Amino acid sequence: MSEAAMSVAEAEAPLAALVLHPVHGDAKDAFTVSLEADVMSLISPDERLVMMLPRDEAARHIRFSYDIIHGRTVSFVVVEGLKAHTFKCPLLELEQLLDWLPRKPRVEQEREIRRYGVALVLLGTALLLFPRYFFWPWGLGLVLLGTAGVWWARDAFFGINAVCMFVLSLALLFAPAPLGLPGGASLETARLLATGLGSLLIIWSVQQASLLGPIHRLRLARAHRDTMAASGESQPSWTVKRITWAVAGLGVFFLAHLAWLWLWARSNGSAVPPEDWIIYGVVTMALLFVAGVMWLRGYRSYVEAKLAAQFALMLIVFYVAGLATMLLSESRTLGPEVLRVGFLAWANVYVWAPLIVLVVAFNRWLAGKVDQELEENRG
Protein backbone atom coordinates (compact mmCIF):
# COMPACT_ATOMS: atom_id res chain seq x y z
CA MET A 1 0.00 0.00 0.00
CA SER A 2 1.37 3.45 -0.92
CA GLU A 3 1.96 6.18 1.66
CA ALA A 4 -0.86 8.27 0.17
CA ALA A 5 -3.29 5.35 0.49
CA MET A 6 -2.17 4.72 4.06
CA SER A 7 -2.74 8.39 4.92
CA VAL A 8 -6.26 8.25 3.48
CA ALA A 9 -6.99 5.05 5.41
CA GLU A 10 -5.75 6.63 8.63
CA ALA A 11 -7.86 9.74 8.01
CA GLU A 12 -10.96 7.62 7.50
CA ALA A 13 -10.30 5.46 10.60
CA PRO A 14 -12.68 6.05 13.51
CA LEU A 15 -11.35 8.34 16.23
CA ALA A 16 -10.59 6.77 19.61
CA ALA A 17 -12.47 7.56 22.81
CA LEU A 18 -10.75 6.02 25.83
CA VAL A 19 -12.39 5.46 29.20
CA LEU A 20 -9.87 5.80 32.03
CA HIS A 21 -10.53 5.07 35.69
CA PRO A 22 -8.78 7.19 38.35
CA VAL A 23 -6.34 5.39 40.64
CA HIS A 24 -8.59 6.45 43.51
CA GLY A 25 -12.24 5.96 42.56
CA ASP A 26 -14.70 3.55 40.98
CA ALA A 27 -16.49 3.14 37.64
CA LYS A 28 -18.71 6.22 38.10
CA ASP A 29 -15.59 8.41 38.37
CA ALA A 30 -14.25 7.39 34.95
CA PHE A 31 -12.94 10.13 32.64
CA THR A 32 -13.10 10.07 28.84
CA VAL A 33 -10.13 10.84 26.62
CA SER A 34 -11.12 11.84 23.09
CA LEU A 35 -8.34 11.42 20.53
CA GLU A 36 -9.25 13.45 17.48
CA ALA A 37 -7.06 14.03 14.45
CA ASP A 38 -5.17 16.99 15.91
CA VAL A 39 -6.57 17.46 19.43
CA MET A 40 -6.82 15.42 22.61
CA SER A 41 -9.60 16.23 25.08
CA LEU A 42 -9.88 15.06 28.70
CA ILE A 43 -13.53 15.04 29.81
CA SER A 44 -14.71 14.57 33.40
CA PRO A 45 -17.57 12.23 34.47
CA ASP A 46 -19.96 15.21 34.47
CA GLU A 47 -18.96 15.93 30.83
CA ARG A 48 -16.90 18.97 31.75
CA LEU A 49 -13.87 19.70 29.54
CA VAL A 50 -10.86 19.44 31.86
CA MET A 51 -8.02 19.69 29.35
CA MET A 52 -7.62 20.16 25.59
CA LEU A 53 -4.20 19.66 24.00
CA PRO A 54 -2.93 19.91 20.41
CA ARG A 55 -1.43 16.65 19.17
CA ASP A 56 2.08 18.09 18.85
CA GLU A 57 1.99 19.43 22.45
CA ALA A 58 0.25 16.49 24.16
CA ALA A 59 3.46 14.54 24.84
CA ARG A 60 4.67 17.35 27.10
CA HIS A 61 1.67 16.86 29.39
CA ILE A 62 1.54 13.06 29.56
CA ARG A 63 3.49 10.91 32.05
CA PHE A 64 3.58 7.11 32.21
CA SER A 65 4.51 5.23 35.37
CA TYR A 66 4.20 1.84 37.02
CA ASP A 67 3.83 0.82 40.65
CA ILE A 68 2.98 -2.41 42.45
CA ILE A 69 -0.32 -1.16 43.89
CA HIS A 70 -1.94 0.46 40.85
CA GLY A 71 -0.01 -1.16 38.02
CA ARG A 72 0.53 0.89 34.86
CA THR A 73 -0.72 4.48 35.15
CA VAL A 74 -0.95 7.58 32.97
CA SER A 75 -0.99 11.14 34.30
CA PHE A 76 -2.11 14.31 32.52
CA VAL A 77 -0.13 17.29 33.82
CA VAL A 78 -1.46 20.81 33.29
CA VAL A 79 1.49 22.62 34.87
CA GLU A 80 4.62 20.87 36.15
CA GLY A 81 4.59 20.73 39.94
CA LEU A 82 0.81 21.02 40.34
CA LYS A 83 -1.55 18.12 41.00
CA ALA A 84 -2.04 15.90 37.95
CA HIS A 85 -4.98 13.74 36.86
CA THR A 86 -3.74 10.14 37.25
CA PHE A 87 -5.52 7.08 35.87
CA LYS A 88 -5.04 3.35 35.56
CA CYS A 89 -3.79 2.59 32.06
CA PRO A 90 -4.38 -0.96 30.71
CA LEU A 91 -2.22 -2.12 27.82
CA LEU A 92 -4.83 -1.46 25.12
CA GLU A 93 -5.36 2.16 26.20
CA LEU A 94 -1.59 2.62 26.51
CA GLU A 95 -1.03 1.49 22.92
CA GLN A 96 -3.84 3.71 21.63
CA LEU A 97 -2.35 6.75 23.33
CA LEU A 98 1.15 6.01 22.04
CA ASP A 99 -0.08 5.32 18.51
CA TRP A 100 -1.92 8.65 18.47
CA LEU A 101 1.15 10.69 19.47
CA PRO A 102 3.61 11.92 16.80
CA ARG A 103 6.31 9.42 15.89
CA LYS A 104 9.88 9.51 14.70
CA PRO A 105 9.96 9.27 10.87
CA ARG A 106 10.07 5.64 9.77
CA VAL A 107 13.27 6.19 7.79
CA GLU A 108 15.11 7.43 10.88
CA GLN A 109 13.80 4.55 12.99
CA GLU A 110 14.99 1.98 10.45
CA ARG A 111 18.37 3.68 10.23
CA GLU A 112 18.77 3.41 14.03
CA ILE A 113 17.83 -0.29 14.02
CA ARG A 114 20.33 -1.00 11.25
CA ARG A 115 23.08 0.77 13.21
CA TYR A 116 22.47 -1.60 16.13
CA GLY A 117 22.53 -4.50 13.68
CA VAL A 118 25.90 -3.42 12.30
CA ALA A 119 27.26 -3.12 15.85
CA LEU A 120 26.20 -6.71 16.57
CA VAL A 121 27.83 -7.95 13.37
CA LEU A 122 31.09 -6.24 14.36
CA LEU A 123 30.95 -7.67 17.90
CA GLY A 124 30.22 -11.17 16.60
CA THR A 125 33.08 -10.93 14.10
CA ALA A 126 35.43 -9.88 16.91
CA LEU A 127 34.45 -12.97 18.91
CA LEU A 128 35.10 -15.21 15.91
CA LEU A 129 38.64 -13.82 15.76
CA PHE A 130 39.36 -15.21 19.25
CA PRO A 131 38.25 -18.88 19.17
CA ARG A 132 40.82 -19.62 21.86
CA TYR A 133 38.68 -17.85 24.46
CA PHE A 134 35.14 -17.65 23.04
CA PHE A 135 32.81 -20.42 21.92
CA TRP A 136 32.57 -19.77 18.17
CA PRO A 137 28.75 -20.24 17.96
CA TRP A 138 28.37 -17.15 20.19
CA GLY A 139 30.12 -15.03 17.59
CA LEU A 140 28.21 -16.62 14.72
CA GLY A 141 24.91 -16.09 16.55
CA LEU A 142 25.63 -12.37 17.05
CA VAL A 143 26.56 -12.00 13.39
CA LEU A 144 23.30 -13.65 12.30
CA LEU A 145 21.29 -11.56 14.79
CA GLY A 146 22.89 -8.35 13.55
CA THR A 147 22.34 -9.33 9.92
CA ALA A 148 18.67 -9.97 10.65
CA GLY A 149 18.39 -6.50 12.20
CA VAL A 150 19.97 -4.87 9.15
CA TRP A 151 17.68 -6.77 6.78
CA TRP A 152 14.49 -6.73 8.90
CA ALA A 153 14.54 -3.21 10.35
CA ARG A 154 11.40 -3.37 12.51
CA ASP A 155 10.73 -2.23 16.07
CA ALA A 156 10.33 -5.85 17.19
CA PHE A 157 14.06 -6.26 16.60
CA PHE A 158 14.72 -4.37 19.85
CA GLY A 159 12.83 -7.01 21.83
CA ILE A 160 14.45 -9.92 19.97
CA ASN A 161 17.82 -8.30 20.45
CA ALA A 162 17.26 -7.80 24.19
CA VAL A 163 16.14 -11.41 24.77
CA CYS A 164 19.01 -12.96 22.77
CA MET A 165 21.68 -10.83 24.42
CA PHE A 166 20.28 -11.47 27.90
CA VAL A 167 20.27 -15.25 27.36
CA LEU A 168 23.81 -15.14 25.98
CA SER A 169 24.97 -13.01 28.93
CA LEU A 170 23.62 -15.62 31.38
CA ALA A 171 25.49 -18.37 29.53
CA LEU A 172 28.71 -16.34 29.63
CA LEU A 173 28.41 -15.26 33.25
CA PHE A 174 27.09 -18.35 35.01
CA ALA A 175 28.45 -21.32 33.04
CA PRO A 176 30.81 -23.40 35.27
CA ALA A 177 33.48 -23.06 32.57
CA PRO A 178 33.57 -21.23 29.23
CA LEU A 179 32.11 -23.45 26.50
CA GLY A 180 34.40 -24.67 23.74
CA LEU A 181 37.60 -23.78 25.59
CA PRO A 182 40.45 -25.63 23.81
CA GLY A 183 43.14 -27.48 25.70
CA GLY A 184 46.04 -25.36 26.87
CA ALA A 185 44.04 -22.13 26.97
CA SER A 186 44.12 -20.05 30.13
CA LEU A 187 40.93 -20.77 32.08
CA GLU A 188 41.27 -17.62 34.18
CA THR A 189 41.74 -15.38 31.12
CA ALA A 190 38.74 -17.01 29.41
CA ARG A 191 36.59 -16.43 32.49
CA LEU A 192 37.66 -12.79 32.70
CA LEU A 193 36.79 -12.19 29.05
CA ALA A 194 33.48 -14.04 29.40
CA THR A 195 32.59 -11.95 32.47
CA GLY A 196 33.43 -8.71 30.70
CA LEU A 197 31.42 -9.62 27.60
CA GLY A 198 28.49 -10.96 29.64
CA SER A 199 28.34 -7.74 31.68
CA LEU A 200 28.38 -5.66 28.50
CA LEU A 201 25.55 -7.73 27.00
CA ILE A 202 23.39 -7.38 30.14
CA ILE A 203 23.67 -3.59 30.00
CA TRP A 204 23.03 -3.60 26.27
CA SER A 205 20.00 -5.90 26.61
CA VAL A 206 18.45 -3.57 29.22
CA GLN A 207 19.03 -0.61 26.91
CA GLN A 208 17.43 -2.43 23.96
CA ALA A 209 14.41 -3.46 26.01
CA SER A 210 13.93 0.14 27.18
CA LEU A 211 13.58 1.26 23.55
CA LEU A 212 10.24 -0.57 23.42
CA GLY A 213 8.98 0.93 26.68
CA PRO A 214 6.27 3.61 26.85
CA ILE A 215 8.57 6.18 28.48
CA HIS A 216 11.04 5.98 25.60
CA ARG A 217 8.26 6.17 23.02
CA LEU A 218 6.80 9.18 24.82
CA ARG A 219 10.21 10.83 24.76
CA LEU A 220 10.43 10.18 21.01
CA ALA A 221 7.13 11.99 20.57
CA ARG A 222 8.51 14.97 22.50
CA ALA A 223 11.69 14.91 20.44
CA HIS A 224 9.62 14.89 17.24
CA ARG A 225 7.75 17.98 18.44
CA ASP A 226 11.00 19.71 19.36
CA THR A 227 12.54 18.89 15.97
CA MET A 228 9.57 20.38 14.16
CA ALA A 229 9.62 23.52 16.32
CA ALA A 230 13.39 23.86 16.79
CA SER A 231 14.87 27.24 16.02
CA GLY A 232 18.42 26.48 17.05
CA GLU A 233 20.87 23.91 18.35
CA SER A 234 20.09 21.75 21.36
CA GLN A 235 21.40 22.97 24.69
CA PRO A 236 24.25 21.33 26.63
CA SER A 237 22.99 19.15 29.45
CA TRP A 238 24.20 19.69 32.99
CA THR A 239 23.36 16.05 33.75
CA VAL A 240 25.48 14.81 30.84
CA LYS A 241 28.28 17.12 31.96
CA ARG A 242 28.27 15.65 35.47
CA ILE A 243 28.28 12.11 34.10
CA THR A 244 31.14 13.01 31.75
CA TRP A 245 33.34 14.30 34.54
CA ALA A 246 32.47 11.34 36.78
CA VAL A 247 33.45 8.91 34.00
CA ALA A 248 36.65 10.86 33.33
CA GLY A 249 37.48 10.80 37.05
CA LEU A 250 37.03 7.03 37.14
CA GLY A 251 39.31 6.76 34.11
CA VAL A 252 42.00 8.75 35.91
CA PHE A 253 41.54 6.49 38.96
CA PHE A 254 42.22 3.39 36.88
CA LEU A 255 45.12 5.17 35.17
CA ALA A 256 46.63 5.49 38.64
CA HIS A 257 46.19 1.73 38.98
CA LEU A 258 48.40 1.22 35.94
CA ALA A 259 51.09 3.15 37.79
CA TRP A 260 50.44 0.98 40.86
CA LEU A 261 50.96 -2.15 38.72
CA TRP A 262 54.32 -0.83 37.54
CA LEU A 263 55.44 0.10 41.07
CA TRP A 264 54.21 -3.24 42.42
CA ALA A 265 56.23 -5.15 39.84
CA ARG A 266 59.37 -3.16 40.64
CA SER A 267 59.06 -3.38 44.42
CA ASN A 268 58.27 -7.12 44.46
CA GLY A 269 60.66 -8.09 41.71
CA SER A 270 58.03 -10.20 39.94
CA ALA A 271 56.16 -9.88 36.69
CA VAL A 272 52.54 -8.71 36.80
CA PRO A 273 50.14 -11.12 35.02
CA PRO A 274 49.33 -9.81 31.54
CA GLU A 275 45.61 -10.01 32.33
CA ASP A 276 45.96 -7.13 34.81
CA TRP A 277 47.76 -4.92 32.28
CA ILE A 278 45.08 -5.67 29.69
CA ILE A 279 42.15 -5.09 32.05
CA TYR A 280 43.33 -1.77 33.45
CA GLY A 281 44.63 -0.59 30.08
CA VAL A 282 41.39 -1.32 28.21
CA VAL A 283 39.18 0.04 31.00
CA THR A 284 41.21 3.26 31.29
CA MET A 285 41.23 3.91 27.54
CA ALA A 286 37.52 3.14 27.23
CA LEU A 287 36.51 5.50 30.06
CA LEU A 288 38.71 8.39 28.92
CA PHE A 289 37.69 7.91 25.29
CA VAL A 290 33.96 7.98 26.08
CA ALA A 291 34.38 11.02 28.34
CA GLY A 292 36.30 12.75 25.55
CA VAL A 293 33.57 12.00 23.00
CA MET A 294 30.86 13.42 25.27
CA TRP A 295 33.01 16.53 25.87
CA LEU A 296 33.65 17.06 22.15
CA ARG A 297 29.93 16.75 21.43
CA GLY A 298 29.14 19.49 23.90
CA TYR A 299 27.47 17.36 26.60
CA ARG A 300 24.34 16.84 24.46
CA SER A 301 23.92 13.07 24.07
CA TYR A 302 21.80 11.41 26.75
CA VAL A 303 22.21 7.97 25.15
CA GLU A 304 26.01 8.11 25.35
CA ALA A 305 25.82 9.39 28.93
CA LYS A 306 23.47 6.56 29.92
CA LEU A 307 25.68 3.81 28.48
CA ALA A 308 28.87 5.37 29.86
CA ALA A 309 27.38 5.68 33.34
CA GLN A 310 26.14 2.09 33.32
CA PHE A 311 29.61 0.91 32.28
CA ALA A 312 31.14 2.97 35.09
CA LEU A 313 28.68 1.54 37.64
CA MET A 314 29.58 -1.97 36.53
CA LEU A 315 33.29 -1.27 37.05
CA ILE A 316 32.68 0.29 40.48
CA VAL A 317 30.70 -2.75 41.65
CA PHE A 318 33.42 -5.12 40.38
CA TYR A 319 36.12 -3.04 42.05
CA VAL A 320 34.31 -2.97 45.40
CA ALA A 321 33.68 -6.73 45.16
CA GLY A 322 37.34 -7.38 44.43
CA LEU A 323 38.45 -5.12 47.27
CA ALA A 324 36.08 -6.81 49.72
CA THR A 325 37.20 -10.28 48.61
CA MET A 326 40.85 -9.43 49.16
CA LEU A 327 40.36 -7.69 52.50
CA LEU A 328 38.16 -10.46 53.92
CA SER A 329 40.35 -13.32 52.73
CA GLU A 330 43.15 -14.45 55.03
CA SER A 331 45.04 -16.03 52.11
CA ARG A 332 45.19 -12.83 50.04
CA THR A 333 47.10 -9.60 50.46
CA LEU A 334 45.91 -6.31 49.03
CA GLY A 335 47.41 -5.78 45.59
CA PRO A 336 46.68 -4.00 42.29
CA GLU A 337 44.80 -7.00 40.86
CA VAL A 338 41.59 -5.78 42.58
CA LEU A 339 39.54 -5.48 39.39
CA ARG A 340 40.50 -8.95 38.15
CA VAL A 341 39.44 -10.47 41.47
CA GLY A 342 36.15 -8.59 41.23
CA PHE A 343 35.49 -9.92 37.73
CA LEU A 344 36.04 -13.49 38.92
CA ALA A 345 33.59 -12.93 41.80
CA TRP A 346 30.70 -12.08 39.46
CA ALA A 347 28.81 -15.35 40.01
CA ASN A 348 28.24 -14.42 43.68
CA VAL A 349 24.87 -12.86 44.47
CA TYR A 350 26.50 -10.03 46.44
CA VAL A 351 28.08 -8.84 43.18
CA TRP A 352 25.40 -9.11 40.50
CA ALA A 353 22.37 -8.26 42.68
CA PRO A 354 23.67 -4.79 43.73
CA LEU A 355 24.70 -4.11 40.13
CA ILE A 356 21.17 -4.77 38.84
CA VAL A 357 19.65 -2.59 41.58
CA LEU A 358 22.10 0.24 40.86
CA VAL A 359 21.50 0.17 37.09
CA VAL A 360 17.70 0.17 37.50
CA ALA A 361 17.83 3.00 40.07
CA PHE A 362 20.19 5.01 37.86
CA ASN A 363 17.94 4.56 34.81
CA ARG A 364 14.95 5.91 36.75
CA TRP A 365 16.99 8.85 38.05
CA LEU A 366 18.31 9.69 34.58
CA ALA A 367 14.85 9.45 32.99
CA GLY A 368 13.56 12.01 35.49
CA LYS A 369 16.51 14.33 34.88
CA VAL A 370 16.12 14.08 31.10
CA ASP A 371 12.42 14.97 31.27
CA GLN A 372 13.16 17.88 33.60
CA GLU A 373 15.91 19.30 31.40
CA LEU A 374 13.92 18.92 28.20
CA GLU A 375 11.04 20.85 29.75
CA GLU A 376 13.39 23.58 31.01
CA ASN A 377 15.05 23.93 27.60
CA ARG A 378 11.66 24.31 25.90
CA GLY A 379 10.95 27.27 28.14
Coordinates of N, CA and C in Angstrom, one line a residue, residues 132-133 184-194 257-258 261 271-284 336-341 343-344:
R132 N 40.1 -19.0 20.7 CA 40.8 -19.6 21.9 C 40.1 -19.3 23.2
Y133 N 39.3 -18.2 23.2 CA 38.7 -17.8 24.5 C 37.2 -17.8 24.4
G184 N 44.9 -26.2 26.8 CA 46.0 -25.4 26.9 C 45.7 -23.9 27.0
A185 N 44.4 -23.5 26.8 CA 44.0 -22.1 27.0 C 43.9 -21.8 28.5
S186 N 44.2 -20.5 28.8 CA 44.1 -20.0 30.1 C 42.7 -20.0 30.6
L187 N 42.3 -20.8 31.6 CA 40.9 -20.8 32.1 C 40.6 -19.4 32.7
E188 N 41.5 -18.9 33.5 CA 41.3 -17.6 34.2 C 41.1 -16.5 33.2
T189 N 41.9 -16.4 32.1 CA 41.7 -15.4 31.1 C 40.4 -15.5 30.4
A190 N 40.0 -16.8 30.1 CA 38.7 -17.0 29.4 C 37.6 -16.6 30.3
R191 N 37.7 -16.8 31.6 CA 36.6 -16.4 32.5 C 36.5 -14.9 32.6
L192 N 37.7 -14.2 32.6 CA 37.7 -12.8 32.7 C 37.0 -12.2 31.5
L193 N 37.4 -12.7 30.3 CA 36.8 -12.2 29.1 C 35.3 -12.5 29.0
A194 N 34.9 -13.7 29.4 CA 33.5 -14.0 29.4 C 32.7 -13.1 30.4
H257 N 46.0 3.1 38.7 CA 46.2 1.7 39.0 C 47.3 1.2 38.1
L258 N 47.3 1.7 36.8 CA 48.4 1.2 35.9 C 49.8 1.6 36.5
L261 N 50.5 -0.9 39.3 CA 51.0 -2.1 38.7 C 52.5 -2.1 38.5
A271 N 56.9 -10.4 37.8 CA 56.2 -9.9 36.7 C 54.7 -9.9 37.0
V272 N 54.0 -8.8 36.6 CA 52.5 -8.7 36.8 C 51.9 -9.5 35.7
P273 N 50.9 -10.3 36.1 CA 50.1 -11.1 35.0 C 49.6 -10.2 33.9
P274 N 49.8 -10.7 32.7 CA 49.3 -9.8 31.5 C 47.8 -9.5 31.6
E275 N 47.0 -10.3 32.2 CA 45.6 -10.0 32.3 C 45.4 -8.7 33.0
D276 N 46.2 -8.4 34.1 CA 46.0 -7.1 34.8 C 46.3 -5.9 33.9
W277 N 47.4 -6.0 33.2 CA 47.8 -4.9 32.3 C 46.6 -4.7 31.2
I278 N 46.1 -5.8 30.7 CA 45.1 -5.7 29.7 C 43.8 -5.1 30.3
I279 N 43.4 -5.6 31.5 CA 42.1 -5.1 32.1 C 42.2 -3.6 32.3
Y280 N 43.3 -3.2 33.1 CA 43.3 -1.8 33.4 C 43.6 -0.9 32.2
G281 N 44.4 -1.4 31.3 CA 44.6 -0.6 30.1 C 43.4 -0.4 29.3
V282 N 42.6 -1.4 29.0 CA 41.4 -1.3 28.2 C 40.3 -0.5 28.9
V283 N 40.2 -0.7 30.2 CA 39.2 0.0 31.0 C 39.5 1.5 31.0
T284 N 40.8 1.9 31.2 CA 41.2 3.3 31.3 C 41.0 3.9 30.0
P336 N 47.3 -4.7 43.4 CA 46.7 -4.0 42.3 C 45.8 -4.8 41.4
E337 N 45.7 -6.2 41.7 CA 44.8 -7.0 40.9 C 43.3 -7.0 41.3
V338 N 42.9 -5.9 42.0 CA 41.6 -5.8 42.6 C 40.5 -6.0 41.5
L339 N 40.6 -5.4 40.4 CA 39.5 -5.5 39.4 C 39.4 -6.9 38.8
R340 N 40.6 -7.6 38.6 CA 40.5 -8.9 38.1 C 39.8 -9.9 39.2
V341 N 40.1 -9.7 40.4 CA 39.4 -10.5 41.5 C 37.9 -10.2 41.5
F343 N 36.1 -9.3 38.9 CA 35.5 -9.9 37.7 C 35.2 -11.4 38.0
L344 N 36.2 -12.1 38.6 CA 36.0 -13.5 38.9 C 35.0 -13.8 40.0

